[in-house]
């Protein structure tokens, strides 16, 4: 049950992803997503759920008293990886 626990959802857009697919093809886009998934998996641990929700959109969900801090921390690390 989730009663009494904080629930946090966040959405992430992958800027430029569709340009990669348009320029280099779907296989290149799939490889890029695979690499991104590997990076994300290494960063998020077991308490965060990350899923692709659209062509260039991802969603992040977390449950627990420290959910907001976990999501904020992940977002900061993701921005660092992106830059």
PDB file of N, CA, C and O in Angstrom:
ATOM      1  N   UNK A   1       0.826  -1.174   0.000  1.00  0.00           N
ATOM      2  CA  UNK A   1       0.000   0.000   0.000  1.00  0.00           C
ATOM      3  C   UNK A   1       0.880   1.251   0.000  1.00  0.00           C
ATOM      4  O   UNK A   1       1.962   1.248   0.554  1.00  0.00           O
ATOM      5  N   UNK A   2       0.396   2.315  -0.602  1.00  0.00           N
ATOM      6  CA  UNK A   2       1.144   3.558  -0.707  1.00  0.00           C
ATOM      7  C   UNK A   2       0.627   4.627   0.245  1.00  0.00           C
ATOM      8  O   UNK A   2       1.126   5.734   0.250  1.00  0.00           O
ATOM      9  N   UNK A   3      -0.347   4.285   1.076  1.00  0.00           N
ATOM     10  CA  UNK A   3      -0.917   5.256   2.005  1.00  0.00           C
ATOM     11  C   UNK A   3       0.156   5.661   3.014  1.00  0.00           C
ATOM     12  O   UNK A   3       0.848   4.832   3.587  1.00  0.00           O
ATOM     13  N   UNK A   4       0.316   6.960   3.185  1.00  0.00           N
ATOM     14  CA  UNK A   4       1.289   7.461   4.142  1.00  0.00           C
ATOM     15  C   UNK A   4       2.677   7.687   3.563  1.00  0.00           C
ATOM     16  O   UNK A   4       3.556   8.163   4.258  1.00  0.00           O
ATOM     17  N   UNK A   5       2.884   7.347   2.319  1.00  0.00           N
ATOM     18  CA  UNK A   5       4.189   7.541   1.684  1.00  0.00           C
ATOM     19  C   UNK A   5       4.110   8.664   0.655  1.00  0.00           C
ATOM     20  O   UNK A   5       3.086   8.837  -0.010  1.00  0.00           O
ATOM     21  N   UNK A   6       5.194   9.397   0.528  1.00  0.00           N
ATOM     22  CA  UNK A   6       5.288  10.400  -0.526  1.00  0.00           C
ATOM     23  C   UNK A   6       5.435   9.696  -1.870  1.00  0.00           C
ATOM     24  O   UNK A   6       6.097   8.667  -1.967  1.00  0.00           O
ATOM     25  N   UNK A   7       4.819  10.267  -2.887  1.00  0.00           N
ATOM     26  CA  UNK A   7       4.944   9.741  -4.247  1.00  0.00           C
ATOM     27  C   UNK A   7       5.372  10.893  -5.144  1.00  0.00           C
ATOM     28  O   UNK A   7       4.741  11.944  -5.131  1.00  0.00           O
ATOM     29  N   UNK A   8       6.430  10.692  -5.882  1.00  0.00           N
ATOM     30  CA  UNK A   8       6.969  11.733  -6.746  1.00  0.00           C
ATOM     31  C   UNK A   8       7.036  11.216  -8.174  1.00  0.00           C
ATOM     32  O   UNK A   8       7.496  10.088  -8.419  1.00  0.00           O
ATOM     33  N   UNK A   9       6.585  12.027  -9.111  1.00  0.00           N
ATOM     34  CA  UNK A   9       6.687  11.712 -10.537  1.00  0.00           C
ATOM     35  C   UNK A   9       7.390  12.875 -11.228  1.00  0.00           C
ATOM     36  O   UNK A   9       7.127  14.035 -10.919  1.00  0.00           O
ATOM     37  N   UNK A  10       8.258  12.543 -12.142  1.00  0.00           N
ATOM     38  CA  UNK A  10       8.977  13.566 -12.891  1.00  0.00           C
ATOM     39  C   UNK A  10       9.042  13.138 -14.349  1.00  0.00           C
ATOM     40  O   UNK A  10       9.096  11.938 -14.644  1.00  0.00           O
ATOM     41  N   UNK A  11       9.045  14.100 -15.236  1.00  0.00           N
ATOM     42  CA  UNK A  11       9.133  13.809 -16.658  1.00  0.00           C
ATOM     43  C   UNK A  11      10.394  14.427 -17.230  1.00  0.00           C
ATOM     44  O   UNK A  11      10.776  15.538 -16.852  1.00  0.00           O
ATOM     45  N   UNK A  12      11.034  13.703 -18.134  1.00  0.00           N
ATOM     46  CA  UNK A  12      12.297  14.138 -18.727  1.00  0.00           C
ATOM     47  C   UNK A  12      12.149  14.111 -20.241  1.00  0.00           C
ATOM     48  O   UNK A  12      11.735  13.096 -20.807  1.00  0.00           O
ATOM     49  N   UNK A  13      12.472  15.214 -20.882  1.00  0.00           N
ATOM     50  CA  UNK A  13      12.485  15.265 -22.345  1.00  0.00           C
ATOM     51  C   UNK A  13      13.909  15.079 -22.842  1.00  0.00           C
ATOM     52  O   UNK A  13      14.860  15.570 -22.239  1.00  0.00           O
ATOM     53  N   UNK A  14      14.068  14.341 -23.918  1.00  0.00           N
ATOM     54  CA  UNK A  14      15.391  14.102 -24.500  1.00  0.00           C
ATOM     55  C   UNK A  14      15.543  15.034 -25.700  1.00  0.00           C
ATOM     56  O   UNK A  14      15.195  14.701 -26.829  1.00  0.00           O
ATOM     57  N   UNK A  15      16.038  16.231 -25.425  1.00  0.00           N
ATOM     58  CA  UNK A  15      16.199  17.227 -26.491  1.00  0.00           C
ATOM     59  C   UNK A  15      17.150  16.709 -27.570  1.00  0.00           C
ATOM     60  O   UNK A  15      18.215  16.171 -27.269  1.00  0.00           O
ATOM     61  N   UNK A  16      16.738  16.855 -28.817  1.00  0.00           N
ATOM     62  CA  UNK A  16      17.581  16.467 -29.943  1.00  0.00           C
ATOM     63  C   UNK A  16      17.514  15.003 -30.328  1.00  0.00           C
ATOM     64  O   UNK A  16      18.105  14.600 -31.326  1.00  0.00           O
ATOM     65  N   UNK A  17      16.779  14.195 -29.561  1.00  0.00           N
ATOM     66  CA  UNK A  17      16.732  12.762 -29.867  1.00  0.00           C
ATOM     67  C   UNK A  17      16.122  12.489 -31.238  1.00  0.00           C
ATOM     68  O   UNK A  17      16.653  11.688 -32.014  1.00  0.00           O
ATOM     69  N   UNK A  18      15.016  13.151 -31.548  1.00  0.00           N
ATOM     70  CA  UNK A  18      14.369  12.896 -32.840  1.00  0.00           C
ATOM     71  C   UNK A  18      15.245  13.368 -34.000  1.00  0.00           C
ATOM     72  O   UNK A  18      15.199  12.781 -35.088  1.00  0.00           O
ATOM     73  N   UNK A  19      16.087  14.370 -33.761  1.00  0.00           N
ATOM     74  CA  UNK A  19      17.052  14.789 -34.785  1.00  0.00           C
ATOM     75  C   UNK A  19      18.068  13.692 -35.065  1.00  0.00           C
ATOM     76  O   UNK A  19      18.477  13.493 -36.203  1.00  0.00           O
ATOM     77  N   UNK A  20      18.490  12.993 -34.021  1.00  0.00           N
ATOM     78  CA  UNK A  20      19.427  11.863 -34.189  1.00  0.00           C
ATOM     79  C   UNK A  20      18.780  10.788 -35.047  1.00  0.00           C
ATOM     80  O   UNK A  20      19.381  10.274 -35.987  1.00  0.00           O
ATOM     81  N   UNK A  21      17.522  10.461 -34.731  1.00  0.00           N
ATOM     82  CA  UNK A  21      16.806   9.431 -35.499  1.00  0.00           C
ATOM     83  C   UNK A  21      16.628   9.869 -36.951  1.00  0.00           C
ATOM     84  O   UNK A  21      16.863   9.085 -37.875  1.00  0.00           O
ATOM     85  N   UNK A  22      16.253  11.134 -37.153  1.00  0.00           N
ATOM     86  CA  UNK A  22      16.065  11.639 -38.517  1.00  0.00           C
ATOM     87  C   UNK A  22      17.371  11.637 -39.301  1.00  0.00           C
ATOM     88  O   UNK A  22      17.384  11.328 -40.492  1.00  0.00           O
ATOM     89  N   UNK A  23      18.469  11.968 -38.645  1.00  0.00           N
ATOM     90  CA  UNK A  23      19.761  12.086 -39.334  1.00  0.00           C
ATOM     91  C   UNK A  23      20.475  10.752 -39.516  1.00  0.00           C
ATOM     92  O   UNK A  23      21.113  10.521 -40.544  1.00  0.00           O
ATOM     93  N   UNK A  24      20.393   9.890 -38.502  1.00  0.00           N
ATOM     94  CA  UNK A  24      21.216   8.670 -38.509  1.00  0.00           C
ATOM     95  C   UNK A  24      20.419   7.372 -38.525  1.00  0.00           C
ATOM     96  O   UNK A  24      21.002   6.300 -38.592  1.00  0.00           O
ATOM     97  N   UNK A  25      19.103   7.469 -38.420  1.00  0.00           N
ATOM     98  CA  UNK A  25      18.263   6.283 -38.503  1.00  0.00           C
ATOM     99  C   UNK A  25      17.837   5.751 -37.143  1.00  0.00           C
ATOM    100  O   UNK A  25      18.359   6.122 -36.098  1.00  0.00           O
ATOM    101  N   UNK A  26      16.865   4.871 -37.217  1.00  0.00           N
ATOM    102  CA  UNK A  26      16.263   4.306 -36.006  1.00  0.00           C
ATOM    103  C   UNK A  26      17.251   3.460 -35.208  1.00  0.00           C
ATOM    104  O   UNK A  26      17.226   3.460 -33.981  1.00  0.00           O
ATOM    105  N   UNK A  27      18.136   2.740 -35.903  1.00  0.00           N
ATOM    106  CA  UNK A  27      19.130   1.919 -35.200  1.00  0.00           C
ATOM    107  C   UNK A  27      20.026   2.774 -34.327  1.00  0.00           C
ATOM    108  O   UNK A  27      20.341   2.407 -33.194  1.00  0.00           O
ATOM    109  N   UNK A  28      20.450   3.920 -34.845  1.00  0.00           N
ATOM    110  CA  UNK A  28      21.290   4.830 -34.062  1.00  0.00           C
ATOM    111  C   UNK A  28      20.506   5.345 -32.857  1.00  0.00           C
ATOM    112  O   UNK A  28      21.055   5.447 -31.752  1.00  0.00           O
ATOM    113  N   UNK A  29      19.240   5.659 -33.053  1.00  0.00           N
ATOM    114  CA  UNK A  29      18.399   6.103 -31.954  1.00  0.00           C
ATOM    115  C   UNK A  29      18.250   5.027 -30.893  1.00  0.00           C
ATOM    116  O   UNK A  29      18.324   5.303 -29.694  1.00  0.00           O
ATOM    117  N   UNK A  30      18.069   3.778 -31.334  1.00  0.00           N
ATOM    118  CA  UNK A  30      17.962   2.666 -30.390  1.00  0.00           C
ATOM    119  C   UNK A  30      19.257   2.482 -29.597  1.00  0.00           C
ATOM    120  O   UNK A  30      19.226   2.251 -28.383  1.00  0.00           O
ATOM    121  N   UNK A  31      20.398   2.604 -30.268  1.00  0.00           N
ATOM    122  CA  UNK A  31      21.694   2.479 -29.581  1.00  0.00           C
ATOM    123  C   UNK A  31      21.868   3.602 -28.562  1.00  0.00           C
ATOM    124  O   UNK A  31      22.355   3.380 -27.451  1.00  0.00           O
ATOM    125  N   UNK A  32      21.459   4.801 -28.949  1.00  0.00           N
ATOM    126  CA  UNK A  32      21.548   5.938 -28.034  1.00  0.00           C
ATOM    127  C   UNK A  32      20.671   5.702 -26.800  1.00  0.00           C
ATOM    128  O   UNK A  32      21.101   5.931 -25.664  1.00  0.00           O
ATOM    129  N   UNK A  33      19.452   5.217 -27.011  1.00  0.00           N
ATOM    130  CA  UNK A  33      18.569   4.925 -25.880  1.00  0.00           C
ATOM    131  C   UNK A  33      19.139   3.826 -24.995  1.00  0.00           C
ATOM    132  O   UNK A  33      19.021   3.886 -23.761  1.00  0.00           O
ATOM    133  N   UNK A  34      19.753   2.812 -25.602  1.00  0.00           N
ATOM    134  CA  UNK A  34      20.377   1.744 -24.816  1.00  0.00           C
ATOM    135  C   UNK A  34      21.484   2.294 -23.923  1.00  0.00           C
ATOM    136  O   UNK A  34      21.587   1.942 -22.746  1.00  0.00           O
ATOM    137  N   UNK A  35      22.317   3.170 -24.484  1.00  0.00           N
ATOM    138  CA  UNK A  35      23.407   3.776 -23.703  1.00  0.00           C
ATOM    139  C   UNK A  35      22.837   4.658 -22.592  1.00  0.00           C
ATOM    140  O   UNK A  35      23.320   4.634 -21.461  1.00  0.00           O
ATOM    141  N   UNK A  36      21.809   5.433 -22.925  1.00  0.00           N
ATOM    142  CA  UNK A  36      21.168   6.283 -21.929  1.00  0.00           C
ATOM    143  C   UNK A  36      20.566   5.435 -20.814  1.00  0.00           C
ATOM    144  O   UNK A  36      20.714   5.749 -19.632  1.00  0.00           O
ATOM    145  N   UNK A  37      19.929   4.339 -21.180  1.00  0.00           N
ATOM    146  CA  UNK A  37      19.336   3.439 -20.187  1.00  0.00           C
ATOM    147  C   UNK A  37      20.414   2.862 -19.267  1.00  0.00           C
ATOM    148  O   UNK A  37      20.205   2.760 -18.052  1.00  0.00           O
ATOM    149  N   UNK A  38      21.564   2.503 -19.831  1.00  0.00           N
ATOM    150  CA  UNK A  38      22.668   1.993 -19.008  1.00  0.00           C
ATOM    151  C   UNK A  38      23.136   3.042 -18.007  1.00  0.00           C
ATOM    152  O   UNK A  38      23.364   2.734 -16.834  1.00  0.00           O
ATOM    153  N   UNK A  39      23.285   4.285 -18.472  1.00  0.00           N
ATOM    154  CA  UNK A  39      23.708   5.373 -17.582  1.00  0.00           C
ATOM    155  C   UNK A  39      22.676   5.610 -16.485  1.00  0.00           C
ATOM    156  O   UNK A  39      23.019   5.773 -15.315  1.00  0.00           O
ATOM    157  N   UNK A  40      21.422   5.622 -16.874  1.00  0.00           N
ATOM    158  CA  UNK A  40      20.353   5.872 -15.905  1.00  0.00           C
ATOM    159  C   UNK A  40      20.290   4.743 -14.887  1.00  0.00           C
ATOM    160  O   UNK A  40      20.201   4.983 -13.678  1.00  0.00           O
ATOM    161  N   UNK A  41      20.365   3.514 -15.354  1.00  0.00           N
ATOM    162  CA  UNK A  41      20.301   2.362 -14.455  1.00  0.00           C
ATOM    163  C   UNK A  41      21.434   2.406 -13.426  1.00  0.00           C
ATOM    164  O   UNK A  41      21.236   2.083 -12.254  1.00  0.00           O
ATOM    165  N   UNK A  42      22.612   2.828 -13.856  1.00  0.00           N
ATOM    166  CA  UNK A  42      23.750   2.928 -12.939  1.00  0.00           C
ATOM    167  C   UNK A  42      23.534   4.025 -11.898  1.00  0.00           C
ATOM    168  O   UNK A  42      24.077   3.954 -10.796  1.00  0.00           O
ATOM    169  N   UNK A  43      22.724   5.022 -12.216  1.00  0.00           N
ATOM    170  CA  UNK A  43      22.523   6.169 -11.333  1.00  0.00           C
ATOM    171  C   UNK A  43      21.336   6.044 -10.390  1.00  0.00           C
ATOM    172  O   UNK A  43      21.368   6.577  -9.291  1.00  0.00           O
ATOM    173  N   UNK A  44      20.266   5.365 -10.796  1.00  0.00           N
ATOM    174  CA  UNK A  44      19.014   5.490 -10.045  1.00  0.00           C
ATOM    175  C   UNK A  44      18.861   4.533  -8.883  1.00  0.00           C
ATOM    176  O   UNK A  44      18.046   4.788  -8.007  1.00  0.00           O
ATOM    177  N   UNK A  45      19.582   3.452  -8.855  1.00  0.00           N
ATOM    178  CA  UNK A  45      19.401   2.506  -7.763  1.00  0.00           C
ATOM    179  C   UNK A  45      18.090   1.748  -7.908  1.00  0.00           C
ATOM    180  O   UNK A  45      17.459   1.749  -8.956  1.00  0.00           O
ATOM    181  N   UNK A  46      17.659   1.117  -6.831  1.00  0.00           N
ATOM    182  CA  UNK A  46      16.493   0.236  -6.903  1.00  0.00           C
ATOM    183  C   UNK A  46      15.186   0.896  -6.496  1.00  0.00           C
ATOM    184  O   UNK A  46      14.129   0.320  -6.696  1.00  0.00           O
ATOM    185  N   UNK A  47      15.224   2.096  -5.944  1.00  0.00           N
ATOM    186  CA  UNK A  47      14.003   2.730  -5.456  1.00  0.00           C
ATOM    187  C   UNK A  47      13.311   3.605  -6.481  1.00  0.00           C
ATOM    188  O   UNK A  47      12.204   4.065  -6.259  1.00  0.00           O
ATOM    189  N   UNK A  48      13.967   3.879  -7.593  1.00  0.00           N
ATOM    190  CA  UNK A  48      13.389   4.744  -8.609  1.00  0.00           C
ATOM    191  C   UNK A  48      12.999   3.924  -9.822  1.00  0.00           C
ATOM    192  O   UNK A  48      13.724   3.026 -10.243  1.00  0.00           O
ATOM    193  N   UNK A  49      11.847   4.234 -10.389  1.00  0.00           N
ATOM    194  CA  UNK A  49      11.385   3.565 -11.606  1.00  0.00           C
ATOM    195  C   UNK A  49      11.482   4.557 -12.752  1.00  0.00           C
ATOM    196  O   UNK A  49      10.987   5.675 -12.653  1.00  0.00           O
ATOM    197  N   UNK A  50      12.130   4.136 -13.817  1.00  0.00           N
ATOM    198  CA  UNK A  50      12.332   4.998 -14.973  1.00  0.00           C
ATOM    199  C   UNK A  50      11.765   4.290 -16.185  1.00  0.00           C
ATOM    200  O   UNK A  50      12.041   3.104 -16.394  1.00  0.00           O
ATOM    201  N   UNK A  51      10.955   4.977 -16.993  1.00  0.00           N
ATOM    202  CA  UNK A  51      10.327   4.337 -18.147  1.00  0.00           C
ATOM    203  C   UNK A  51      10.207   5.318 -19.311  1.00  0.00           C
ATOM    204  O   UNK A  51      10.034   6.524 -19.110  1.00  0.00           O
ATOM    205  N   UNK A  52      10.282   4.788 -20.514  1.00  0.00           N
ATOM    206  CA  UNK A  52      10.059   5.601 -21.714  1.00  0.00           C
ATOM    207  C   UNK A  52       8.561   5.741 -21.918  1.00  0.00           C
ATOM    208  O   UNK A  52       7.831   4.758 -21.953  1.00  0.00           O
ATOM    209  N   UNK A  53       8.108   6.991 -22.053  1.00  0.00           N
ATOM    210  CA  UNK A  53       6.678   7.237 -22.182  1.00  0.00           C
ATOM    211  C   UNK A  53       6.290   7.809 -23.537  1.00  0.00           C
ATOM    212  O   UNK A  53       5.113   7.994 -23.812  1.00  0.00           O
ATOM    213  N   UNK A  54       7.266   8.118 -24.360  1.00  0.00           N
ATOM    214  CA  UNK A  54       7.009   8.667 -25.678  1.00  0.00           C
ATOM    215  C   UNK A  54       8.273   8.605 -26.504  1.00  0.00           C
ATOM    216  O   UNK A  54       9.298   8.113 -26.037  1.00  0.00           O
ATOM    217  N   UNK A  55       8.225   9.090 -27.733  1.00  0.00           N
ATOM    218  CA  UNK A  55       9.394   9.009 -28.616  1.00  0.00           C
ATOM    219  C   UNK A  55      10.642   9.661 -28.022  1.00  0.00           C
ATOM    220  O   UNK A  55      11.738   9.156 -28.178  1.00  0.00           O
ATOM    221  N   UNK A  56      10.475  10.768 -27.322  1.00  0.00           N
ATOM    222  CA  UNK A  56      11.621  11.477 -26.748  1.00  0.00           C
ATOM    223  C   UNK A  56      11.333  11.920 -25.313  1.00  0.00           C
ATOM    224  O   UNK A  56      11.849  12.911 -24.845  1.00  0.00           O
ATOM    225  N   UNK A  57      10.484  11.150 -24.618  1.00  0.00           N
ATOM    226  CA  UNK A  57      10.106  11.483 -23.258  1.00  0.00           C
ATOM    227  C   UNK A  57      10.273  10.270 -22.347  1.00  0.00           C
ATOM    228  O   UNK A  57       9.990   9.151 -22.747  1.00  0.00           O
ATOM    229  N   UNK A  58      10.697  10.551 -21.130  1.00  0.00           N
ATOM    230  CA  UNK A  58      10.855   9.527 -20.115  1.00  0.00           C
ATOM    231  C   UNK A  58      10.145   9.988 -18.854  1.00  0.00           C
ATOM    232  O   UNK A  58       9.964  11.183 -18.636  1.00  0.00           O
ATOM    233  N   UNK A  59       9.739   9.040 -18.023  1.00  0.00           N
ATOM    234  CA  UNK A  59       9.103   9.355 -16.752  1.00  0.00           C
ATOM    235  C   UNK A  59       9.871   8.676 -15.626  1.00  0.00           C
ATOM    236  O   UNK A  59      10.416   7.587 -15.792  1.00  0.00           O
ATOM    237  N   UNK A  60       9.882   9.324 -14.487  1.00  0.00           N
ATOM    238  CA  UNK A  60      10.563   8.825 -13.303  1.00  0.00           C
ATOM    239  C   UNK A  60       9.568   8.810 -12.167  1.00  0.00           C
ATOM    240  O   UNK A  60       8.829   9.776 -11.971  1.00  0.00           O
ATOM    241  N   UNK A  61       9.515   7.723 -11.421  1.00  0.00           N
ATOM    242  CA  UNK A  61       8.611   7.617 -10.274  1.00  0.00           C
ATOM    243  C   UNK A  61       9.375   7.085  -9.072  1.00  0.00           C
ATOM    244  O   UNK A  61      10.278   6.269  -9.210  1.00  0.00           O
ATOM    245  N   UNK A  62       8.966   7.560  -7.902  1.00  0.00           N
ATOM    246  CA  UNK A  62       9.615   7.125  -6.668  1.00  0.00           C
ATOM    247  C   UNK A  62       8.595   7.202  -5.544  1.00  0.00           C
ATOM    248  O   UNK A  62       7.764   8.102  -5.508  1.00  0.00           O
ATOM    249  N   UNK A  63       8.690   6.265  -4.610  1.00  0.00           N
ATOM    250  CA  UNK A  63       7.794   6.233  -3.458  1.00  0.00           C
ATOM    251  C   UNK A  63       8.652   6.143  -2.199  1.00  0.00           C
ATOM    252  O   UNK A  63       9.640   5.426  -2.164  1.00  0.00           O
ATOM    253  N   UNK A  64       8.264   6.869  -1.187  1.00  0.00           N
ATOM    254  CA  UNK A  64       8.958   6.793   0.100  1.00  0.00           C
ATOM    255  C   UNK A  64       9.106   8.156   0.728  1.00  0.00           C
ATOM    256  O   UNK A  64       8.919   9.188   0.077  1.00  0.00           O
ATOM    257  N   UNK A  65       9.437   8.170   2.007  1.00  0.00           N
ATOM    258  CA  UNK A  65       9.570   9.425   2.739  1.00  0.00           C
ATOM    259  C   UNK A  65      10.619  10.349   2.136  1.00  0.00           C
ATOM    260  O   UNK A  65      10.510  11.559   2.228  1.00  0.00           O
ATOM    261  N   UNK A  66      11.657   9.779   1.543  1.00  0.00           N
ATOM    262  CA  UNK A  66      12.737  10.572   0.957  1.00  0.00           C
ATOM    263  C   UNK A  66      12.649  10.644  -0.564  1.00  0.00           C
ATOM    264  O   UNK A  66      13.619  10.953  -1.232  1.00  0.00           O
ATOM    265  N   UNK A  67      11.460  10.378  -1.115  1.00  0.00           N
ATOM    266  CA  UNK A  67      11.279  10.329  -2.569  1.00  0.00           C
ATOM    267  C   UNK A  67      11.699  11.624  -3.251  1.00  0.00           C
ATOM    268  O   UNK A  67      12.397  11.607  -4.263  1.00  0.00           O
ATOM    269  N   UNK A  68      11.300  12.752  -2.698  1.00  0.00           N
ATOM    270  CA  UNK A  68      11.629  14.040  -3.328  1.00  0.00           C
ATOM    271  C   UNK A  68      13.137  14.243  -3.380  1.00  0.00           C
ATOM    272  O   UNK A  68      13.671  14.690  -4.400  1.00  0.00           O
ATOM    273  N   UNK A  69      13.837  13.905  -2.302  1.00  0.00           N
ATOM    274  CA  UNK A  69      15.295  14.059  -2.293  1.00  0.00           C
ATOM    275  C   UNK A  69      15.970  13.115  -3.291  1.00  0.00           C
ATOM    276  O   UNK A  69      16.936  13.497  -3.951  1.00  0.00           O
ATOM    277  N   UNK A  70      15.463  11.887  -3.397  1.00  0.00           N
ATOM    278  CA  UNK A  70      16.028  10.942  -4.364  1.00  0.00           C
ATOM    279  C   UNK A  70      15.856  11.448  -5.794  1.00  0.00           C
ATOM    280  O   UNK A  70      16.780  11.390  -6.605  1.00  0.00           O
ATOM    281  N   UNK A  71      14.674  11.946  -6.113  1.00  0.00           N
ATOM    282  CA  UNK A  71      14.406  12.435  -7.468  1.00  0.00           C
ATOM    283  C   UNK A  71      15.236  13.685  -7.758  1.00  0.00           C
ATOM    284  O   UNK A  71      15.825  13.811  -8.826  1.00  0.00           O
ATOM    285  N   UNK A  72      15.307  14.598  -6.793  1.00  0.00           N
ATOM    286  CA  UNK A  72      16.133  15.800  -6.989  1.00  0.00           C
ATOM    287  C   UNK A  72      17.600  15.430  -7.215  1.00  0.00           C
ATOM    288  O   UNK A  72      18.268  15.997  -8.073  1.00  0.00           O
ATOM    289  N   UNK A  73      18.101  14.499  -6.429  1.00  0.00           N
ATOM    290  CA  UNK A  73      19.479  14.058  -6.579  1.00  0.00           C
ATOM    291  C   UNK A  73      19.731  13.428  -7.933  1.00  0.00           C
ATOM    292  O   UNK A  73      20.755  13.692  -8.581  1.00  0.00           O
ATOM    293  N   UNK A  74      18.800  12.584  -8.360  1.00  0.00           N
ATOM    294  CA  UNK A  74      18.942  11.961  -9.671  1.00  0.00           C
ATOM    295  C   UNK A  74      18.905  13.013 -10.779  1.00  0.00           C
ATOM    296  O   UNK A  74      19.706  12.966 -11.715  1.00  0.00           O
ATOM    297  N   UNK A  75      17.988  13.960 -10.677  1.00  0.00           N
ATOM    298  CA  UNK A  75      17.875  15.003 -11.704  1.00  0.00           C
ATOM    299  C   UNK A  75      19.172  15.800 -11.796  1.00  0.00           C
ATOM    300  O   UNK A  75      19.640  16.113 -12.899  1.00  0.00           O
ATOM    301  N   UNK A  76      19.771  16.110 -10.665  1.00  0.00           N
ATOM    302  CA  UNK A  76      21.041  16.848 -10.677  1.00  0.00           C
ATOM    303  C   UNK A  76      22.144  16.031 -11.345  1.00  0.00           C
ATOM    304  O   UNK A  76      22.916  16.564 -12.147  1.00  0.00           O
ATOM    305  N   UNK A  77      22.210  14.738 -11.036  1.00  0.00           N
ATOM    306  CA  UNK A  77      23.226  13.876 -11.657  1.00  0.00           C
ATOM    307  C   UNK A  77      22.977  13.736 -13.153  1.00  0.00           C
ATOM    308  O   UNK A  77      23.898  13.735 -13.962  1.00  0.00           O
ATOM    309  N   UNK A  78      21.700  13.634 -13.543  1.00  0.00           N
ATOM    310  CA  UNK A  78      21.359  13.502 -14.962  1.00  0.00           C
ATOM    311  C   UNK A  78      21.771  14.758 -15.725  1.00  0.00           C
ATOM    312  O   UNK A  78      22.329  14.672 -16.821  1.00  0.00           O
ATOM    313  N   UNK A  79      21.525  15.924 -15.147  1.00  0.00           N
ATOM    314  CA  UNK A  79      21.940  17.175 -15.800  1.00  0.00           C
ATOM    315  C   UNK A  79      23.461  17.240 -15.919  1.00  0.00           C
ATOM    316  O   UNK A  79      23.988  17.711 -16.931  1.00  0.00           O
ATOM    317  N   UNK A  80      24.171  16.759 -14.925  1.00  0.00           N
ATOM    318  CA  UNK A  80      25.632  16.727 -14.982  1.00  0.00           C
ATOM    319  C   UNK A  80      26.101  15.812 -16.101  1.00  0.00           C
ATOM    320  O   UNK A  80      27.009  16.156 -16.869  1.00  0.00           O
ATOM    321  N   UNK A  81      25.477  14.645 -16.232  1.00  0.00           N
ATOM    322  CA  UNK A  81      25.821  13.710 -17.305  1.00  0.00           C
ATOM    323  C   UNK A  81      25.540  14.313 -18.683  1.00  0.00           C
ATOM    324  O   UNK A  81      26.289  14.092 -19.629  1.00  0.00           O
ATOM    325  N   UNK A  82      24.445  15.068 -18.785  1.00  0.00           N
ATOM    326  CA  UNK A  82      24.044  15.636 -20.069  1.00  0.00           C
ATOM    327  C   UNK A  82      24.974  16.764 -20.519  1.00  0.00           C
ATOM    328  O   UNK A  82      25.096  17.047 -21.695  1.00  0.00           O
ATOM    329  N   UNK A  83      25.600  17.421 -19.575  1.00  0.00           N
ATOM    330  CA  UNK A  83      26.482  18.552 -19.904  1.00  0.00           C
ATOM    331  C   UNK A  83      27.865  18.050 -20.011  1.00  0.00           C
ATOM    332  O   UNK A  83      28.698  18.094 -20.623  1.00  0.00           O
TER     333      UNK A  83
END
